mmCIF file of C-alpha atoms in Angstrom:
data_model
loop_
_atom_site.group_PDB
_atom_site.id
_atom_site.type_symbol
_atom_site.label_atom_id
_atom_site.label_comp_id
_atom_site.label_asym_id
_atom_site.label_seq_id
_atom_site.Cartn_x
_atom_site.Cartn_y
_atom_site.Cartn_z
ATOM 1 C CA UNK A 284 -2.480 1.125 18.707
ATOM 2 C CA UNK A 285 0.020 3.862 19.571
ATOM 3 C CA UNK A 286 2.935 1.724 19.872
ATOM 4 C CA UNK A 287 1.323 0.394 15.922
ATOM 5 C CA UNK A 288 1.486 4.391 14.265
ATOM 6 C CA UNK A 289 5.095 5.002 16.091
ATOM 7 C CA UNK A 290 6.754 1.667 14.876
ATOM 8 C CA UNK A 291 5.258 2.266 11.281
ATOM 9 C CA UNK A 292 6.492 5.955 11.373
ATOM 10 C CA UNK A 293 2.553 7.389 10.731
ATOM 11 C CA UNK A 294 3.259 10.783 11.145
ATOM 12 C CA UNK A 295 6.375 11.202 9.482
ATOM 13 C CA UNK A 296 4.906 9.036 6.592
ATOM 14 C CA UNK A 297 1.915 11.544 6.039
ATOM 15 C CA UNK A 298 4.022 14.313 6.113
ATOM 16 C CA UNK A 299 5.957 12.687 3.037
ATOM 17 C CA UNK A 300 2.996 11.359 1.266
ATOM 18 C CA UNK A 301 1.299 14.800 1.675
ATOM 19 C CA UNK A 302 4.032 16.965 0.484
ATOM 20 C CA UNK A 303 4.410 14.658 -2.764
ATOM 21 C CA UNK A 304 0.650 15.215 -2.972
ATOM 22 C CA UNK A 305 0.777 18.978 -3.272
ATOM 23 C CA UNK A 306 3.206 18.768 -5.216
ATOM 24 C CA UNK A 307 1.315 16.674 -7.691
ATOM 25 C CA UNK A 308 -1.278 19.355 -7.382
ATOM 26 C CA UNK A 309 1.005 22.114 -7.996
ATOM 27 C CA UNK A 310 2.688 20.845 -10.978
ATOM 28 C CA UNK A 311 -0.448 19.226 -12.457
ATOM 29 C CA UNK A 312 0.113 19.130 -16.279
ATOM 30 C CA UNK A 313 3.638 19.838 -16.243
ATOM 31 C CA UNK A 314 5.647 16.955 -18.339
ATOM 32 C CA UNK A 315 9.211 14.937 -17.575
ATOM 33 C CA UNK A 316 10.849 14.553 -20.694
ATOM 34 C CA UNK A 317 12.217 10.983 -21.362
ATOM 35 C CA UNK A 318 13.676 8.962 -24.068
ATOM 36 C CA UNK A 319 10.549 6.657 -25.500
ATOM 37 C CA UNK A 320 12.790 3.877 -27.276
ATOM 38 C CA UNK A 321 9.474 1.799 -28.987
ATOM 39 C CA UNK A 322 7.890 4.895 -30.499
ATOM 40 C CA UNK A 323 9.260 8.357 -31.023
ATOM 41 C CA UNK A 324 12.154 9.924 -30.175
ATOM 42 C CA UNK A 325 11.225 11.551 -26.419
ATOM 43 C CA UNK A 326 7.789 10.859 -24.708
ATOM 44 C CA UNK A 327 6.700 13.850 -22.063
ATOM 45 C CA UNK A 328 5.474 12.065 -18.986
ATOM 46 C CA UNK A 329 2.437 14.079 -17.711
ATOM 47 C CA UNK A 330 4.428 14.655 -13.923
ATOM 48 C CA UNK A 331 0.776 14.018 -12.842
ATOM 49 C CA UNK A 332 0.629 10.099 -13.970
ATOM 50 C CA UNK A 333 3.998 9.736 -12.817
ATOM 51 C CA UNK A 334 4.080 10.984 -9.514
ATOM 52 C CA UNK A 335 1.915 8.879 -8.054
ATOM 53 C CA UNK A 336 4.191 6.195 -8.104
ATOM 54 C CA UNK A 337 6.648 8.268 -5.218
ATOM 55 C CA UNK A 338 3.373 8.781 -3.434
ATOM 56 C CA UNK A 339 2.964 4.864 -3.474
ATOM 57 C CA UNK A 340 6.391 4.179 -2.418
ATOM 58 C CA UNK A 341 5.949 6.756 0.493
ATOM 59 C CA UNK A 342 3.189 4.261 1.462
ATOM 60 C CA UNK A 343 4.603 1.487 1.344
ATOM 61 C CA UNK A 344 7.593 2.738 3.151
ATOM 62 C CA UNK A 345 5.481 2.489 6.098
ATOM 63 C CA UNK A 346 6.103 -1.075 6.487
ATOM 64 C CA UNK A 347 9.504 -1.044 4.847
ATOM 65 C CA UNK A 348 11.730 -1.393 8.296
ATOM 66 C CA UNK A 349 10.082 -5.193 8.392
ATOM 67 C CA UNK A 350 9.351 -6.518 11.704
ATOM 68 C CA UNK A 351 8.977 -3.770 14.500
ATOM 69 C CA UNK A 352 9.389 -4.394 18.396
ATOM 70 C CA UNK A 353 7.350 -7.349 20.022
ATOM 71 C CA UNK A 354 5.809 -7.949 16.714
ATOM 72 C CA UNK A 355 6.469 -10.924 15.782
ATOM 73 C CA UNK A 356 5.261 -12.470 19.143
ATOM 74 C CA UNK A 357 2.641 -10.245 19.769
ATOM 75 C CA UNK A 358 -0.911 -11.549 19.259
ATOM 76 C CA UNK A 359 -2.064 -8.596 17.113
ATOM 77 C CA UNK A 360 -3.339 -8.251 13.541
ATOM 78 C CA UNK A 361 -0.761 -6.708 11.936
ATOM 79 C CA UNK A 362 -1.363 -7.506 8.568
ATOM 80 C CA UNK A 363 -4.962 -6.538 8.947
ATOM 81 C CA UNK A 364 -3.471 -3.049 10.329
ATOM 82 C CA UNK A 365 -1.182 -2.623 7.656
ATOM 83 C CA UNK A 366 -3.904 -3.321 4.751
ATOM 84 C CA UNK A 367 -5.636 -0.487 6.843
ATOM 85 C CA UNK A 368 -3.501 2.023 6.749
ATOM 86 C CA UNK A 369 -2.148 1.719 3.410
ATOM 87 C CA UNK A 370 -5.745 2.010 2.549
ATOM 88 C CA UNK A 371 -6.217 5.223 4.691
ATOM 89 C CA UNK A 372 -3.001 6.646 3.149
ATOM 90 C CA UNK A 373 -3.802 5.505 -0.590
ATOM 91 C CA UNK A 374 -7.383 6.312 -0.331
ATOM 92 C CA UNK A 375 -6.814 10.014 0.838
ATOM 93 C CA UNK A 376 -4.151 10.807 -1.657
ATOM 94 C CA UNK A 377 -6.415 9.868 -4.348
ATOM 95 C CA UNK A 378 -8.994 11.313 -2.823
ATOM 96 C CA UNK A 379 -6.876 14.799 -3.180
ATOM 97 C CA UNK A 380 -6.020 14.008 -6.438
ATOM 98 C CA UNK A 381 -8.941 13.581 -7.692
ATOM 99 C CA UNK A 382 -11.173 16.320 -6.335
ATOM 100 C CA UNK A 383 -8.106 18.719 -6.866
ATOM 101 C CA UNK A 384 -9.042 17.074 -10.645
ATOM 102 C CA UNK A 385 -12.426 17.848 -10.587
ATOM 103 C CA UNK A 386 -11.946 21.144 -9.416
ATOM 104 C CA UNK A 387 -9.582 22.359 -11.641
ATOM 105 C CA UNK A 388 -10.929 20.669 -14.540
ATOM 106 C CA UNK A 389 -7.635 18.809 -14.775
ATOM 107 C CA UNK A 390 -8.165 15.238 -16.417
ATOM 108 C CA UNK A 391 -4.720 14.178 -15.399
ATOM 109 C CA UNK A 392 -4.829 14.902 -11.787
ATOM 110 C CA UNK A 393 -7.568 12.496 -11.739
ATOM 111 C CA UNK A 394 -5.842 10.019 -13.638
ATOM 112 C CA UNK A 395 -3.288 10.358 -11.406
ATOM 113 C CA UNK A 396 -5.346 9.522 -8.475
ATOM 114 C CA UNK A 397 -6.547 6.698 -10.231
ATOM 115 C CA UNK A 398 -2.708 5.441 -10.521
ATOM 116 C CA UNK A 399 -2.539 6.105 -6.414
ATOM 117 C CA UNK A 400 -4.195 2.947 -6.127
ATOM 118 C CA UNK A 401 -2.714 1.035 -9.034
ATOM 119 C CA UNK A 402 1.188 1.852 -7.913
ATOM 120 C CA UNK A 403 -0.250 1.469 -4.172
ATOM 121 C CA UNK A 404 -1.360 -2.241 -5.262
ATOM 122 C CA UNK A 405 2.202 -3.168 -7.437
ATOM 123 C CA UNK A 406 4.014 -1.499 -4.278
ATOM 124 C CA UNK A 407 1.941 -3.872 -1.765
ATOM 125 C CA UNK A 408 2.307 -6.978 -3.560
ATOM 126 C CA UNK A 409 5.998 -5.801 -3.682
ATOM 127 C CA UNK A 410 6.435 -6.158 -0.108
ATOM 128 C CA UNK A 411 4.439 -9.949 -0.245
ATOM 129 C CA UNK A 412 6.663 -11.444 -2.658
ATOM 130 C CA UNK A 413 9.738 -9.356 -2.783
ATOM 131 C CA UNK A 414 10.605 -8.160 0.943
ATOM 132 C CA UNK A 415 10.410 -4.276 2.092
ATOM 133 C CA UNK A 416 13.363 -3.300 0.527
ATOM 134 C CA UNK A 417 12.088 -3.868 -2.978
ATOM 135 C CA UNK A 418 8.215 -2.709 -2.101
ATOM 136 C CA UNK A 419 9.153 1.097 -2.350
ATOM 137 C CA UNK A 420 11.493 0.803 -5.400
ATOM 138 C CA UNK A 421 8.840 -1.398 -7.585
ATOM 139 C CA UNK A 422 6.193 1.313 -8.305
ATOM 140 C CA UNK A 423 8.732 3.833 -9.212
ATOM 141 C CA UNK A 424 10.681 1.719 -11.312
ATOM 142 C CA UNK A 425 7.445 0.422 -13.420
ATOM 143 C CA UNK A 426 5.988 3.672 -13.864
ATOM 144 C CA UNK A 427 9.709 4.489 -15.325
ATOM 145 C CA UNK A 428 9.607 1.420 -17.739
ATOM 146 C CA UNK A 429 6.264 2.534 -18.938
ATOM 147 C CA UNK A 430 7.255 6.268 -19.817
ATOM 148 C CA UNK A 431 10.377 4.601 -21.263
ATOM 149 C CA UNK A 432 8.464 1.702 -23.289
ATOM 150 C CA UNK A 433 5.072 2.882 -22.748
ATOM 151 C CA UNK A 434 4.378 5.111 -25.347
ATOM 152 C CA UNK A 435 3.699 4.353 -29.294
ATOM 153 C CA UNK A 436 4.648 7.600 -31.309
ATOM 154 C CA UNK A 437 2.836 9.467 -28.533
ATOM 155 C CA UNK A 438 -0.095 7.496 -27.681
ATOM 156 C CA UNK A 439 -0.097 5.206 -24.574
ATOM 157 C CA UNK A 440 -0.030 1.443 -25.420
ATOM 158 C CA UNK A 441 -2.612 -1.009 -24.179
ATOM 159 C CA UNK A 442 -0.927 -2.187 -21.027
ATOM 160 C CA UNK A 443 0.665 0.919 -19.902
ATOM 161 C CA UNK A 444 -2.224 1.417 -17.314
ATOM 162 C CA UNK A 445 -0.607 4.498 -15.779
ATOM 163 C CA UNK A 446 -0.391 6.341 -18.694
ATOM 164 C CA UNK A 447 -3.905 6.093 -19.937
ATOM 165 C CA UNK A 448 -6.510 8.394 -19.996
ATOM 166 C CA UNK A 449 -8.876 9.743 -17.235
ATOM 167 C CA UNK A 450 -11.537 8.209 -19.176
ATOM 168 C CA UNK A 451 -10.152 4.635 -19.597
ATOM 169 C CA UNK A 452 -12.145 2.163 -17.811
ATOM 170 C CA UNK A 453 -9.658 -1.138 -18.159
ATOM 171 C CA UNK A 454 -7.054 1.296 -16.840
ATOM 172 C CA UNK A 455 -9.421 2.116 -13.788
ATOM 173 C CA UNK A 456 -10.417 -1.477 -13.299
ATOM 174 C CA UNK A 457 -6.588 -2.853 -13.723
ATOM 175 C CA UNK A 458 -5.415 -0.179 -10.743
ATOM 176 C CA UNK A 459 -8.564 -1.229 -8.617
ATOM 177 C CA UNK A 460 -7.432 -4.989 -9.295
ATOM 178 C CA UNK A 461 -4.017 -4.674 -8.301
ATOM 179 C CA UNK A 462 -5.062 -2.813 -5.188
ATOM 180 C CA UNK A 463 -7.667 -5.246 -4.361
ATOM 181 C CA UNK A 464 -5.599 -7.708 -4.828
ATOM 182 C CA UNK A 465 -2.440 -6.740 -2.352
ATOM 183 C CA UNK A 466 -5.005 -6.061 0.053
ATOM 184 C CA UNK A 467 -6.387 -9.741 -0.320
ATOM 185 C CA UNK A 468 -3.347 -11.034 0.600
ATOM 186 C CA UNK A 469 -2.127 -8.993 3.068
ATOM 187 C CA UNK A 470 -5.847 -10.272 4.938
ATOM 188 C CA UNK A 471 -4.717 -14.140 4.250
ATOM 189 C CA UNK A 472 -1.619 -13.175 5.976
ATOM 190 C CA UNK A 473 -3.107 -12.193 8.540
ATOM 191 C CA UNK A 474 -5.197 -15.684 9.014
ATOM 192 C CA UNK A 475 -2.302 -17.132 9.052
ATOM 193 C CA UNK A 476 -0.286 -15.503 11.105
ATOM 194 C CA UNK A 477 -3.618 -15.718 13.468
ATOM 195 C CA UNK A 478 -3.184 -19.814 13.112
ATOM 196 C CA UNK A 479 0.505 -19.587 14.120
ATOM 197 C CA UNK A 480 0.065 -17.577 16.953
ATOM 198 C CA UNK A 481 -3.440 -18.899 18.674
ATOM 199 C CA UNK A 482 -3.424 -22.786 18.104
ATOM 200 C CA UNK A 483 -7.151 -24.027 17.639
ATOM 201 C CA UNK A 484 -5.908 -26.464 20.519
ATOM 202 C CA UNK A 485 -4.682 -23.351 22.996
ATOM 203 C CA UNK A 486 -6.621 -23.430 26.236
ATOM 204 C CA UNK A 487 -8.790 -20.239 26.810
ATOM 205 C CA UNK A 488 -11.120 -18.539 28.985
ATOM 206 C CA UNK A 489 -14.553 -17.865 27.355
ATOM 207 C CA UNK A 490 -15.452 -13.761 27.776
ATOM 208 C CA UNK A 491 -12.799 -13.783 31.072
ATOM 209 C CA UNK A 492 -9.982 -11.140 31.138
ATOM 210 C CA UNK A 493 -6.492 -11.399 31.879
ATOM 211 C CA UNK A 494 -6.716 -11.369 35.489
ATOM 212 C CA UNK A 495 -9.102 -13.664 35.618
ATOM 213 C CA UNK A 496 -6.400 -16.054 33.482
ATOM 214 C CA UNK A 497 -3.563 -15.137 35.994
ATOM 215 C CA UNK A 498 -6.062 -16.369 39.424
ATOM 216 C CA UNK A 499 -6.843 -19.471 37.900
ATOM 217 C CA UNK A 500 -3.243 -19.899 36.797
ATOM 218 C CA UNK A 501 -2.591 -19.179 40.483
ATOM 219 C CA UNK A 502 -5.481 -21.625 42.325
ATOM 220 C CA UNK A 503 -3.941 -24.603 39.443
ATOM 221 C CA UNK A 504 -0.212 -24.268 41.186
ATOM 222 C CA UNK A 505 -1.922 -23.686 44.603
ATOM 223 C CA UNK A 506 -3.249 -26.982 43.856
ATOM 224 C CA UNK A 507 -0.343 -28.886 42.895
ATOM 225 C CA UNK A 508 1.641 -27.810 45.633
#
């Protein structure tokens, strides 16, 4: 497992994901002015809704360096690890967000840990079907199309999820999908990367240990000889 958190960069990725935390916390209803070219002449993007989206590609960025060491012949579940830790690291960021929320009576910061797990989701998938080098850059580029195109003369259209509302349940049920659903399929690849690596035809010793593999390995060539 060590060898796992190095390879990823664990450490250094908290550190990041943290510090954009705080920092979503300390500017909480602060605004980023930007040209809103279907409605209105500028939209102010709550930094709070939009921040996120960094925090998601610091997560991401995890697995961004692709294939690490023996992985790719090592009989491990990866994929299974990495849908874990992305969890941890999502999970506890909008975990922050939200009781910093709560706390402050600060609607946005819990939206914003709502969009944790939305951008977390559009990041993961990201990295399925577009590679690591496009995971990190996809959640910060949609939540810039939606303050660009997201906004109708100040009011957040229907499918801008990440701009809604604290209170907007299809927002909070369209993040939880997407995150669901990245985490889905980071758990098929893992069954089949499992069926790649351990044929159903591979020999095996029921419950014995590697030693146990190596002596009878040994007594087979004693054998033959």
């Amino acid at each position: 497992m060590g060898w796992y958190l190095a390879a990823r960069r664990a450490l250094v990725m908290a550190v990041v994901t943290a510090g954009i935390t705080a920092l979503t916390i300390a500017l909480m209803a602060a605004t980023v002015p930007m040209p809103s070219l279907l409605g209105g002449a500028i939209a102010g993007v709550p930094s709070a809704l939009l921040l996120p989206a960094a925090i998601a590609a610091a997560v991401v960025g995890l697995f961004a360096a692709g294939p690490i060491g023996a992985e790719v012949i090592a009989a491990r579940h990866l994929p299974l690890l990495d849908a874990g830790l992305a969890s941890i690291y999502a999970g506890a960021a909008a975990g922050l967000l939200v009781a910093a929320g709560e706390f402050s009576q600060t609607p946005l910061l819990t939206a914003g840990g709502r969009n944790v797990i939305g951008y977390t989701g559009v990041a993961l998938l990201a990295l399925r079907f577009a590679g690591p080098v496009a995971a990190p850059v996809a959640p910060i580029a949609i939540g810039l199309l939606q303050g660009v195109f997201g906004y109708n003369y100040g009011r957040p259209r229907f499918w801008a999820l990440g701009l809604a509302d604290q209170g907007e349940r299809v927002a909070a049920i369209g993040c939880a999908a997407l995150f669901a659903i990245a985490i889905v399929w980071l758990l098929a690849d893992d069954l089949q990367r499992a069926e790649r690596i351990i044929p159903p035809e591979a020999p095996s010793v029921a419950g014995g240990s590697p030693f146990e593999s190596i002596e009878i390995s040994q007594q087979q060539e004693e054998l033959c000889e």
